[in-house]
Amino acid sequence: MDISNRGVDNEAKLADRNYIRWDAQGVEKIAENEEGDIKAVADMINAIQKAQFNNHRHCFSGTHARTQGIIKGKLVVHDDLPKHLKQSMFDHGAEYPVVCRYSSEPGDPGLDDRIPQPRGFAMKVFNIEGDFLPGGVDIPTQDIEFNSTPALDLADAKTTRDIIDLRIKYGNNQPELYNHLEARPDTDLQKFRDTVRNTHLESTRQYSQTAFRFGDYVAKYCLVPNSATQKKLYEETVKPDADPSDILSRWLQNFHRDHDAEYLLQFQLLENLDDQPVEYAGKVWDPEKYPWQTVATLVVPKQDSFDWEMKNFWEDHIRVDPWHGLKTLQPLGGPNRLRKVVYPASSALRRKMNARAEVNVKSMAEVP
């Protein structure tokens, strides 16, 4: 349900709620053997990358390997936000240039678009000022990433280790994979990815899945398609027997060539640690209890969404990492601590095998 903070009465009610501070006791609790689980996951992701290299003779990211489109636009922070939403880079009205990438979530760059799977959206926001996390001190950007499922099946480090191990062993044998998944207590969560709605990417809502610091507080975030055309196109789904294997990229090109796009950036604040876990990302924070609140609008003018130069530059040189950004938007919880290790390891292998340097772009002028 799309619940925004527009409206005086609703805004006042949302401002008076008891939001939990990011540094409150119990927000983060490191699990036993998490460090070992994370190291094992990094090794498994590298193994997946090497397997894909054998197929394609090129090394891709361990996840979100298939580029569906890349676009440029601006993120407009609203200048009339209530006090509890004036946090971090959103504490004043502003416009920031952004470059964004649509993707399919699995690690196979050749994955057929007709196969339902989670889709991704990544954003690099430029011209950011403030105190940066150690990994991004010399990179004045805020990296923001999304996934089309609200809950993360790789919900913590231990779950990630177990599930990726199963996918490596049985990924080409779905009946056998399902036999193992059905023996787990989180069966529905693990199988959900195969039943997602396969529709237009420009019309698909995207989620952070994990929690982040939001200035004084803790929040998850989402990106909501907001133009009439985007909402209308959501009604159309991929036809496996009629559409081509690259239908999602084609749909994106057609849409962005002929239409402007608009997305709402919304945050969902932490109020109850028992009901809104930070360490376990496999549970959706109920939006009926904890409403989404709009802080900014992503505006994208008409353009070609599949520029070959930009695609190759992104895949060969760019890394989107939530640990590249402001301290006041620090990633929180086990899945994000895992990303702090796995993302650099994945990127390093990709650069080594492709003989390409990582490029930390600092402005839109450096993007093709």
PDB file of C-alpha atoms in Angstrom, residues 32-312:
ATOM      1  CA  GLU A  32      27.804 -15.815  16.288  1.00  0.00           C
ATOM      2  CA  ASN A  33      30.271 -16.834  13.542  1.00  0.00           C
ATOM      3  CA  GLU A  34      29.081 -14.011  11.284  1.00  0.00           C
ATOM      4  CA  GLU A  35      32.617 -13.186  10.189  1.00  0.00           C
ATOM      5  CA  GLY A  36      33.204 -16.770   9.064  1.00  0.00           C
ATOM      6  CA  ASP A  37      29.885 -16.915   7.233  1.00  0.00           C
ATOM      7  CA  ILE A  38      30.672 -13.677   5.413  1.00  0.00           C
ATOM      8  CA  LYS A  39      34.094 -14.930   4.330  1.00  0.00           C
ATOM      9  CA  ALA A  40      32.506 -18.123   2.994  1.00  0.00           C
ATOM     10  CA  VAL A  41      29.913 -16.108   1.055  1.00  0.00           C
ATOM     11  CA  ALA A  42      32.614 -13.933  -0.529  1.00  0.00           C
ATOM     12  CA  ASP A  43      34.386 -17.076  -1.720  1.00  0.00           C
ATOM     13  CA  MET A  44      31.145 -18.541  -3.121  1.00  0.00           C
ATOM     14  CA  ILE A  45      30.304 -15.335  -4.983  1.00  0.00           C
ATOM     15  CA  ASN A  46      33.762 -15.410  -6.550  1.00  0.00           C
ATOM     16  CA  ALA A  47      33.144 -19.043  -7.559  1.00  0.00           C
ATOM     17  CA  ILE A  48      29.897 -18.004  -9.277  1.00  0.00           C
ATOM     18  CA  GLN A  49      31.760 -15.260 -11.121  1.00  0.00           C
ATOM     19  CA  LYS A  50      34.396 -17.699 -12.307  1.00  0.00           C
ATOM     20  CA  ALA A  51      31.717 -20.098 -13.541  1.00  0.00           C
ATOM     21  CA  GLN A  52      30.073 -17.302 -15.533  1.00  0.00           C
ATOM     22  CA  PHE A  53      33.480 -16.342 -16.928  1.00  0.00           C
ATOM     23  CA  ASN A  54      33.810 -19.865 -18.308  1.00  0.00           C
ATOM     24  CA  ASN A  55      30.480 -19.383 -20.102  1.00  0.00           C
ATOM     25  CA  HIS A  56      30.974 -15.837 -21.386  1.00  0.00           C
ATOM     26  CA  ARG A  57      34.774 -15.332 -21.310  1.00  0.00           C
ATOM     27  CA  HIS A  58      34.108 -12.147 -19.376  1.00  0.00           C
ATOM     28  CA  CYS A  59      33.715 -11.644 -15.625  1.00  0.00           C
ATOM     29  CA  PHE A  60      30.556  -9.993 -14.323  1.00  0.00           C
ATOM     30  CA  SER A  61      29.290  -9.010 -10.908  1.00  0.00           C
ATOM     31  CA  GLY A  62      28.244 -11.925  -8.706  1.00  0.00           C
ATOM     32  CA  THR A  63      24.671 -10.597  -8.621  1.00  0.00           C
ATOM     33  CA  HIS A  64      22.713  -8.163 -10.821  1.00  0.00           C
ATOM     34  CA  ALA A  65      24.867  -9.190 -13.769  1.00  0.00           C
ATOM     35  CA  ARG A  66      22.371  -8.411 -16.550  1.00  0.00           C
ATOM     36  CA  THR A  67      22.113  -4.736 -17.454  1.00  0.00           C
ATOM     37  CA  GLN A  68      18.620  -3.820 -18.631  1.00  0.00           C
ATOM     38  CA  GLY A  69      19.188  -0.097 -19.045  1.00  0.00           C
ATOM     39  CA  ILE A  70      21.040   2.960 -17.730  1.00  0.00           C
ATOM     40  CA  ILE A  71      19.473   6.398 -17.345  1.00  0.00           C
ATOM     41  CA  LYS A  72      20.359   9.880 -16.110  1.00  0.00           C
ATOM     42  CA  GLY A  73      18.147  12.258 -14.167  1.00  0.00           C
ATOM     43  CA  LYS A  74      17.923  14.305 -10.995  1.00  0.00           C
ATOM     44  CA  LEU A  75      16.851  13.599  -7.434  1.00  0.00           C
ATOM     45  CA  VAL A  76      14.755  16.473  -6.100  1.00  0.00           C
ATOM     46  CA  VAL A  77      14.587  16.681  -2.312  1.00  0.00           C
ATOM     47  CA  HIS A  78      11.344  18.280  -1.158  1.00  0.00           C
ATOM     48  CA  ASP A  79      11.802  21.616   0.635  1.00  0.00           C
ATOM     49  CA  ASP A  80       8.698  21.292   2.843  1.00  0.00           C
ATOM     50  CA  LEU A  81       9.547  18.139   4.795  1.00  0.00           C
ATOM     51  CA  PRO A  82       8.529  17.882   8.461  1.00  0.00           C
ATOM     52  CA  LYS A  83      11.321  17.890  11.053  1.00  0.00           C
ATOM     53  CA  HIS A  84      11.499  14.116  11.501  1.00  0.00           C
ATOM     54  CA  LEU A  85      12.176  13.673   7.754  1.00  0.00           C
ATOM     55  CA  LYS A  86      14.792  16.443   7.515  1.00  0.00           C
ATOM     56  CA  GLN A  87      17.633  13.970   7.961  1.00  0.00           C
ATOM     57  CA  SER A  88      21.073  13.615   6.395  1.00  0.00           C
ATOM     58  CA  MET A  89      21.161  14.795   2.755  1.00  0.00           C
ATOM     59  CA  PHE A  90      17.409  15.378   2.957  1.00  0.00           C
ATOM     60  CA  ASP A  91      17.653  18.133   5.584  1.00  0.00           C
ATOM     61  CA  HIS A  92      17.059  20.854   2.988  1.00  0.00           C
ATOM     62  CA  GLY A  93      15.494  21.232  -0.434  1.00  0.00           C
ATOM     63  CA  ALA A  94      17.996  20.401  -3.180  1.00  0.00           C
ATOM     64  CA  GLU A  95      18.522  18.834  -6.601  1.00  0.00           C
ATOM     65  CA  TYR A  96      21.191  16.196  -7.195  1.00  0.00           C
ATOM     66  CA  PRO A  97      22.273  14.714 -10.563  1.00  0.00           C
ATOM     67  CA  VAL A  98      21.973  10.925 -10.662  1.00  0.00           C
ATOM     68  CA  VAL A  99      22.838   8.005 -12.926  1.00  0.00           C
ATOM     69  CA  CYS A 100      20.819   4.816 -12.490  1.00  0.00           C
ATOM     70  CA  ARG A 101      21.005   1.235 -13.718  1.00  0.00           C
ATOM     71  CA  TYR A 102      18.164  -1.254 -14.179  1.00  0.00           C
ATOM     72  CA  SER A 103      19.191  -4.900 -13.826  1.00  0.00           C
ATOM     73  CA  SER A 104      18.084  -8.493 -13.340  1.00  0.00           C
ATOM     74  CA  GLU A 105      19.186  -9.779  -9.940  1.00  0.00           C
ATOM     75  CA  PRO A 106      20.823 -13.197 -10.639  1.00  0.00           C
ATOM     76  CA  GLY A 107      24.501 -13.539 -11.521  1.00  0.00           C
ATOM     77  CA  ASP A 108      23.918 -14.762 -15.086  1.00  0.00           C
ATOM     78  CA  PRO A 109      24.206 -11.894 -17.633  1.00  0.00           C
ATOM     79  CA  GLY A 110      22.477 -14.072 -20.221  1.00  0.00           C
ATOM     80  CA  LEU A 111      19.372 -14.742 -18.127  1.00  0.00           C
ATOM     81  CA  ASP A 112      16.237 -14.811 -20.299  1.00  0.00           C
ATOM     82  CA  ASP A 113      13.898 -11.904 -19.452  1.00  0.00           C
ATOM     83  CA  ARG A 114      10.925 -14.256 -19.770  1.00  0.00           C
ATOM     84  CA  ILE A 115      12.006 -16.057 -16.594  1.00  0.00           C
ATOM     85  CA  PRO A 116      10.471 -14.353 -13.534  1.00  0.00           C
ATOM     86  CA  GLN A 117      13.190 -13.231 -11.143  1.00  0.00           C
ATOM     87  CA  PRO A 118      13.780 -10.207  -8.890  1.00  0.00           C
ATOM     88  CA  ARG A 119      14.913  -7.064 -10.676  1.00  0.00           C
ATOM     89  CA  GLY A 120      17.234  -4.377  -9.419  1.00  0.00           C
ATOM     90  CA  PHE A 121      17.736  -0.629  -9.580  1.00  0.00           C
ATOM     91  CA  ALA A 122      20.926   1.185  -8.531  1.00  0.00           C
ATOM     92  CA  MET A 123      21.530   4.890  -8.180  1.00  0.00           C
ATOM     93  CA  LYS A 124      24.656   7.030  -7.887  1.00  0.00           C
ATOM     94  CA  VAL A 125      23.814  10.464  -6.508  1.00  0.00           C
ATOM     95  CA  PHE A 126      26.395  13.190  -7.181  1.00  0.00           C
ATOM     96  CA  ASN A 127      27.359  16.520  -5.568  1.00  0.00           C
ATOM     97  CA  ILE A 128      26.923  15.147  -2.045  1.00  0.00           C
ATOM     98  CA  GLU A 129      28.508  17.071   0.833  1.00  0.00           C
ATOM     99  CA  GLY A 130      29.125  15.895   4.386  1.00  0.00           C
ATOM    100  CA  ASP A 131      31.013  13.357   6.493  1.00  0.00           C
ATOM    101  CA  PHE A 132      31.548  10.158   4.512  1.00  0.00           C
ATOM    102  CA  LEU A 133      31.963   6.537   5.573  1.00  0.00           C
ATOM    103  CA  PRO A 134      35.592   5.286   5.465  1.00  0.00           C
ATOM    104  CA  GLY A 135      35.075   3.395   2.198  1.00  0.00           C
ATOM    105  CA  GLY A 136      33.914   6.507   0.370  1.00  0.00           C
ATOM    106  CA  VAL A 137      35.889   9.366   1.900  1.00  0.00           C
ATOM    107  CA  ASP A 138      37.329  10.428  -1.469  1.00  0.00           C
ATOM    108  CA  ILE A 139      34.147   9.699  -3.431  1.00  0.00           C
ATOM    109  CA  PRO A 140      31.501  12.461  -3.017  1.00  0.00           C
ATOM    110  CA  THR A 141      28.567  10.277  -4.036  1.00  0.00           C
ATOM    111  CA  GLN A 142      25.716   8.528  -2.274  1.00  0.00           C
ATOM    112  CA  ASP A 143      25.202   5.029  -3.643  1.00  0.00           C
ATOM    113  CA  ILE A 144      21.651   3.691  -3.257  1.00  0.00           C
ATOM    114  CA  GLU A 145      20.519   0.243  -4.375  1.00  0.00           C
ATOM    115  CA  PHE A 146      17.118  -1.423  -4.633  1.00  0.00           C
ATOM    116  CA  ASN A 147      15.497  -4.790  -5.332  1.00  0.00           C
ATOM    117  CA  SER A 148      11.972  -5.494  -6.556  1.00  0.00           C
ATOM    118  CA  THR A 149      11.093  -7.795  -3.629  1.00  0.00           C
ATOM    119  CA  PRO A 150      10.406  -6.081  -0.278  1.00  0.00           C
ATOM    120  CA  ALA A 151      11.990  -8.896   1.766  1.00  0.00           C
ATOM    121  CA  LEU A 152      15.516 -10.200   1.230  1.00  0.00           C
ATOM    122  CA  ASP A 153      15.738 -13.990   0.926  1.00  0.00           C
ATOM    123  CA  LEU A 154      19.440 -13.782   1.864  1.00  0.00           C
ATOM    124  CA  ALA A 155      18.182 -12.476   5.182  1.00  0.00           C
ATOM    125  CA  ASP A 156      21.352 -12.721   7.259  1.00  0.00           C
ATOM    126  CA  ALA A 157      24.906 -14.028   6.851  1.00  0.00           C
ATOM    127  CA  LYS A 158      24.132 -17.619   7.889  1.00  0.00           C
ATOM    128  CA  THR A 159      21.076 -17.811   5.610  1.00  0.00           C
ATOM    129  CA  THR A 160      23.092 -16.326   2.753  1.00  0.00           C
ATOM    130  CA  ARG A 161      25.811 -18.932   3.163  1.00  0.00           C
ATOM    131  CA  ASP A 162      23.324 -21.807   3.227  1.00  0.00           C
ATOM    132  CA  ILE A 163      21.182 -20.608   0.311  1.00  0.00           C
ATOM    133  CA  ILE A 164      24.019 -19.703  -2.033  1.00  0.00           C
ATOM    134  CA  ASP A 165      25.564 -23.098  -1.331  1.00  0.00           C
ATOM    135  CA  LEU A 166      22.282 -24.750  -2.377  1.00  0.00           C
ATOM    136  CA  ARG A 167      22.015 -22.605  -5.506  1.00  0.00           C
ATOM    137  CA  ILE A 168      25.544 -23.514  -6.555  1.00  0.00           C
ATOM    138  CA  LYS A 169      24.878 -27.226  -6.062  1.00  0.00           C
ATOM    139  CA  TYR A 170      21.336 -27.442  -7.459  1.00  0.00           C
ATOM    140  CA  GLY A 171      20.765 -24.232  -9.453  1.00  0.00           C
ATOM    141  CA  ASN A 172      20.393 -26.219 -12.671  1.00  0.00           C
ATOM    142  CA  ASN A 173      17.984 -28.710 -11.097  1.00  0.00           C
ATOM    143  CA  GLN A 174      14.985 -26.830  -9.711  1.00  0.00           C
ATOM    144  CA  PRO A 175      13.103 -29.915  -8.422  1.00  0.00           C
ATOM    145  CA  GLU A 176      16.120 -30.949  -6.357  1.00  0.00           C
ATOM    146  CA  LEU A 177      16.702 -27.366  -5.209  1.00  0.00           C
ATOM    147  CA  TYR A 178      13.071 -27.136  -4.101  1.00  0.00           C
ATOM    148  CA  ASN A 179      13.405 -30.410  -2.182  1.00  0.00           C
ATOM    149  CA  HIS A 180      16.079 -28.770  -0.065  1.00  0.00           C
ATOM    150  CA  LEU A 181      14.260 -25.431   0.219  1.00  0.00           C
ATOM    151  CA  GLU A 182      11.089 -27.156   1.361  1.00  0.00           C
ATOM    152  CA  ALA A 183      12.995 -28.660   4.271  1.00  0.00           C
ATOM    153  CA  ARG A 184      13.737 -25.165   5.574  1.00  0.00           C
ATOM    154  CA  PRO A 185      11.509 -23.058   7.858  1.00  0.00           C
ATOM    155  CA  ASP A 186      11.763 -20.121   5.403  1.00  0.00           C
ATOM    156  CA  THR A 187      10.534 -22.087   2.365  1.00  0.00           C
ATOM    157  CA  ASP A 188       8.061 -19.441   1.188  1.00  0.00           C
ATOM    158  CA  LEU A 189      10.644 -16.675   1.416  1.00  0.00           C
ATOM    159  CA  GLN A 190      13.179 -18.680  -0.616  1.00  0.00           C
ATOM    160  CA  LYS A 191      10.729 -19.729  -3.344  1.00  0.00           C
ATOM    161  CA  PHE A 192       9.082 -16.321  -3.729  1.00  0.00           C
ATOM    162  CA  ARG A 193      11.738 -15.108  -6.169  1.00  0.00           C
ATOM    163  CA  ASP A 194      10.468 -17.577  -8.795  1.00  0.00           C
ATOM    164  CA  THR A 195       6.914 -16.197  -8.654  1.00  0.00           C
ATOM    165  CA  VAL A 196       7.500 -12.435  -8.869  1.00  0.00           C
ATOM    166  CA  ARG A 197       5.368 -10.404 -11.261  1.00  0.00           C
ATOM    167  CA  ASN A 198       7.285 -10.166 -14.542  1.00  0.00           C
ATOM    168  CA  THR A 199       6.352  -6.739 -15.803  1.00  0.00           C
ATOM    169  CA  HIS A 200       7.789  -3.420 -17.013  1.00  0.00           C
ATOM    170  CA  LEU A 201      10.857  -2.392 -15.007  1.00  0.00           C
ATOM    171  CA  GLU A 202       9.955   1.287 -15.204  1.00  0.00           C
ATOM    172  CA  SER A 203       6.661   0.363 -13.529  1.00  0.00           C
ATOM    173  CA  THR A 204       8.079  -1.867 -10.784  1.00  0.00           C
ATOM    174  CA  ARG A 205       8.355  -0.669  -7.198  1.00  0.00           C
ATOM    175  CA  GLN A 206      11.856  -1.119  -5.759  1.00  0.00           C
ATOM    176  CA  TYR A 207      12.927  -1.638  -2.127  1.00  0.00           C
ATOM    177  CA  SER A 208      16.077  -1.323  -0.019  1.00  0.00           C
ATOM    178  CA  GLN A 209      15.137  -4.606   1.723  1.00  0.00           C
ATOM    179  CA  THR A 210      17.677  -3.865   4.475  1.00  0.00           C
ATOM    180  CA  ALA A 211      17.812  -1.091   7.073  1.00  0.00           C
ATOM    181  CA  PHE A 212      19.960   2.046   7.062  1.00  0.00           C
ATOM    182  CA  ARG A 213      20.709   4.905   9.326  1.00  0.00           C
ATOM    183  CA  PHE A 214      18.463   7.840   8.434  1.00  0.00           C
ATOM    184  CA  GLY A 215      20.081  10.750  10.237  1.00  0.00           C
ATOM    185  CA  ASP A 216      18.923  10.409  13.849  1.00  0.00           C
ATOM    186  CA  TYR A 217      16.791   7.367  13.071  1.00  0.00           C
ATOM    187  CA  VAL A 218      16.682   4.008  11.231  1.00  0.00           C
ATOM    188  CA  ALA A 219      14.732   3.358   8.043  1.00  0.00           C
ATOM    189  CA  LYS A 220      14.176   1.252   4.987  1.00  0.00           C
ATOM    190  CA  TYR A 221      13.491   3.002   1.688  1.00  0.00           C
ATOM    191  CA  CYS A 222      11.613   2.342  -1.540  1.00  0.00           C
ATOM    192  CA  LEU A 223      11.200   3.836  -5.004  1.00  0.00           C
ATOM    193  CA  VAL A 224       7.636   4.159  -6.309  1.00  0.00           C
ATOM    194  CA  PRO A 225       6.775   4.692 -10.024  1.00  0.00           C
ATOM    195  CA  ASN A 226       4.586   7.785 -10.080  1.00  0.00           C
ATOM    196  CA  SER A 227       3.654   8.850 -13.608  1.00  0.00           C
ATOM    197  CA  ALA A 228       0.321   7.806 -15.113  1.00  0.00           C
ATOM    198  CA  THR A 229       2.065   5.913 -17.919  1.00  0.00           C
ATOM    199  CA  GLN A 230       4.306   3.993 -15.526  1.00  0.00           C
ATOM    200  CA  LYS A 231       1.310   2.965 -13.436  1.00  0.00           C
ATOM    201  CA  LYS A 232      -0.636   1.903 -16.522  1.00  0.00           C
ATOM    202  CA  LEU A 233       2.188  -0.235 -17.932  1.00  0.00           C
ATOM    203  CA  TYR A 234       2.350  -2.241 -14.691  1.00  0.00           C
ATOM    204  CA  GLU A 235      -0.821  -3.990 -15.869  1.00  0.00           C
ATOM    205  CA  GLU A 236       1.125  -5.659 -18.709  1.00  0.00           C
ATOM    206  CA  THR A 237       3.183  -8.778 -18.001  1.00  0.00           C
ATOM    207  CA  VAL A 238       5.725 -10.716 -20.044  1.00  0.00           C
ATOM    208  CA  LYS A 239       4.244 -13.353 -22.356  1.00  0.00           C
ATOM    209  CA  PRO A 240       6.695 -16.290 -22.255  1.00  0.00           C
ATOM    210  CA  ASP A 241       5.422 -17.841 -25.485  1.00  0.00           C
ATOM    211  CA  ALA A 242       5.296 -14.619 -27.501  1.00  0.00           C
ATOM    212  CA  ASP A 243       7.848 -12.094 -26.222  1.00  0.00           C
ATOM    213  CA  PRO A 244      11.589 -12.165 -27.082  1.00  0.00           C
ATOM    214  CA  SER A 245      14.250 -13.030 -24.527  1.00  0.00           C
ATOM    215  CA  ASP A 246      15.268  -9.351 -24.137  1.00  0.00           C
ATOM    216  CA  ILE A 247      11.738  -7.991 -23.766  1.00  0.00           C
ATOM    217  CA  LEU A 248      12.445  -6.044 -20.571  1.00  0.00           C
ATOM    218  CA  SER A 249      15.252  -4.038 -22.201  1.00  0.00           C
ATOM    219  CA  ARG A 250      13.070  -3.403 -25.249  1.00  0.00           C
ATOM    220  CA  TRP A 251      10.186  -2.195 -23.095  1.00  0.00           C
ATOM    221  CA  LEU A 252      12.541   0.114 -21.208  1.00  0.00           C
ATOM    222  CA  GLN A 253      13.937   1.596 -24.398  1.00  0.00           C
ATOM    223  CA  ASN A 254      10.476   2.204 -25.800  1.00  0.00           C
ATOM    224  CA  PHE A 255       9.269   3.827 -22.597  1.00  0.00           C
ATOM    225  CA  HIS A 256      12.253   6.095 -21.929  1.00  0.00           C
ATOM    226  CA  ARG A 257      12.439   7.152 -25.581  1.00  0.00           C
ATOM    227  CA  ASP A 258       8.860   8.433 -25.561  1.00  0.00           C
ATOM    228  CA  HIS A 259       8.116   9.361 -21.939  1.00  0.00           C
ATOM    229  CA  ASP A 260       9.480  11.247 -18.977  1.00  0.00           C
ATOM    230  CA  ALA A 261       9.617   9.143 -15.802  1.00  0.00           C
ATOM    231  CA  GLU A 262       9.001  10.016 -12.176  1.00  0.00           C
ATOM    232  CA  TYR A 263       9.601   8.020  -8.995  1.00  0.00           C
ATOM    233  CA  LEU A 264       8.884   8.854  -5.364  1.00  0.00           C
ATOM    234  CA  LEU A 265      11.683   8.101  -2.888  1.00  0.00           C
ATOM    235  CA  GLN A 266      10.036   7.056   0.367  1.00  0.00           C
ATOM    236  CA  PHE A 267      11.336   6.082   3.799  1.00  0.00           C
ATOM    237  CA  GLN A 268       9.795   3.765   6.404  1.00  0.00           C
ATOM    238  CA  LEU A 269      11.065   4.537   9.899  1.00  0.00           C
ATOM    239  CA  LEU A 270      11.863   2.063  12.665  1.00  0.00           C
ATOM    240  CA  GLU A 271       9.491   2.100  15.649  1.00  0.00           C
ATOM    241  CA  ASN A 272       9.449  -1.453  17.051  1.00  0.00           C
ATOM    242  CA  LEU A 273      12.556  -3.682  16.978  1.00  0.00           C
ATOM    243  CA  ASP A 274      10.547  -6.822  17.727  1.00  0.00           C
ATOM    244  CA  ASP A 275       8.252  -6.224  14.763  1.00  0.00           C
ATOM    245  CA  GLN A 276      10.789  -4.497  12.499  1.00  0.00           C
ATOM    246  CA  PRO A 277      14.026  -6.493  12.782  1.00  0.00           C
ATOM    247  CA  VAL A 278      17.215  -4.855  11.564  1.00  0.00           C
ATOM    248  CA  GLU A 279      19.449  -7.927  11.699  1.00  0.00           C
ATOM    249  CA  TYR A 280      17.018 -10.183   9.799  1.00  0.00           C
ATOM    250  CA  ALA A 281      15.996  -8.764   6.411  1.00  0.00           C
ATOM    251  CA  GLY A 282      13.576 -11.569   5.538  1.00  0.00           C
ATOM    252  CA  LYS A 283      10.618  -9.876   7.219  1.00  0.00           C
ATOM    253  CA  VAL A 284       8.649  -7.047   5.594  1.00  0.00           C
ATOM    254  CA  TRP A 285       8.013  -4.058   7.821  1.00  0.00           C
ATOM    255  CA  ASP A 286       4.224  -3.792   7.663  1.00  0.00           C
ATOM    256  CA  PRO A 287       3.394  -0.522   5.827  1.00  0.00           C
ATOM    257  CA  GLU A 288      -0.048  -0.413   7.443  1.00  0.00           C
ATOM    258  CA  LYS A 289       1.639  -0.068  10.832  1.00  0.00           C
ATOM    259  CA  TYR A 290       4.757   1.791   9.716  1.00  0.00           C
ATOM    260  CA  PRO A 291       3.850   4.069   6.791  1.00  0.00           C
ATOM    261  CA  TRP A 292       6.036   4.997   3.874  1.00  0.00           C
ATOM    262  CA  GLN A 293       6.838   8.719   3.859  1.00  0.00           C
ATOM    263  CA  THR A 294       7.976  10.638   0.769  1.00  0.00           C
ATOM    264  CA  VAL A 295      11.167  12.715   0.961  1.00  0.00           C
ATOM    265  CA  ALA A 296      12.230  13.205  -2.667  1.00  0.00           C
ATOM    266  CA  THR A 297      11.294  12.700  -6.317  1.00  0.00           C
ATOM    267  CA  LEU A 298      13.475  11.102  -8.976  1.00  0.00           C
ATOM    268  CA  VAL A 299      12.872  12.875 -12.301  1.00  0.00           C
ATOM    269  CA  VAL A 300      14.065  11.260 -15.540  1.00  0.00           C
ATOM    270  CA  PRO A 301      13.674  13.027 -18.919  1.00  0.00           C
ATOM    271  CA  LYS A 302      13.213  11.187 -22.222  1.00  0.00           C
ATOM    272  CA  GLN A 303      16.418   9.460 -23.378  1.00  0.00           C
ATOM    273  CA  ASP A 304      17.959   6.324 -24.830  1.00  0.00           C
ATOM    274  CA  SER A 305      18.085   3.846 -21.932  1.00  0.00           C
ATOM    275  CA  PHE A 306      20.470   1.396 -23.638  1.00  0.00           C
ATOM    276  CA  ASP A 307      23.602   3.238 -24.669  1.00  0.00           C
ATOM    277  CA  TRP A 308      26.331   0.695 -25.456  1.00  0.00           C
ATOM    278  CA  GLU A 309      29.202   2.896 -24.301  1.00  0.00           C
ATOM    279  CA  MET A 310      27.531   3.606 -20.979  1.00  0.00           C
ATOM    280  CA  LYS A 311      26.575  -0.049 -20.495  1.00  0.00           C
ATOM    281  CA  ASN A 312      30.118  -1.266 -21.070  1.00  0.00           C
TER     282      ASN A 312
END
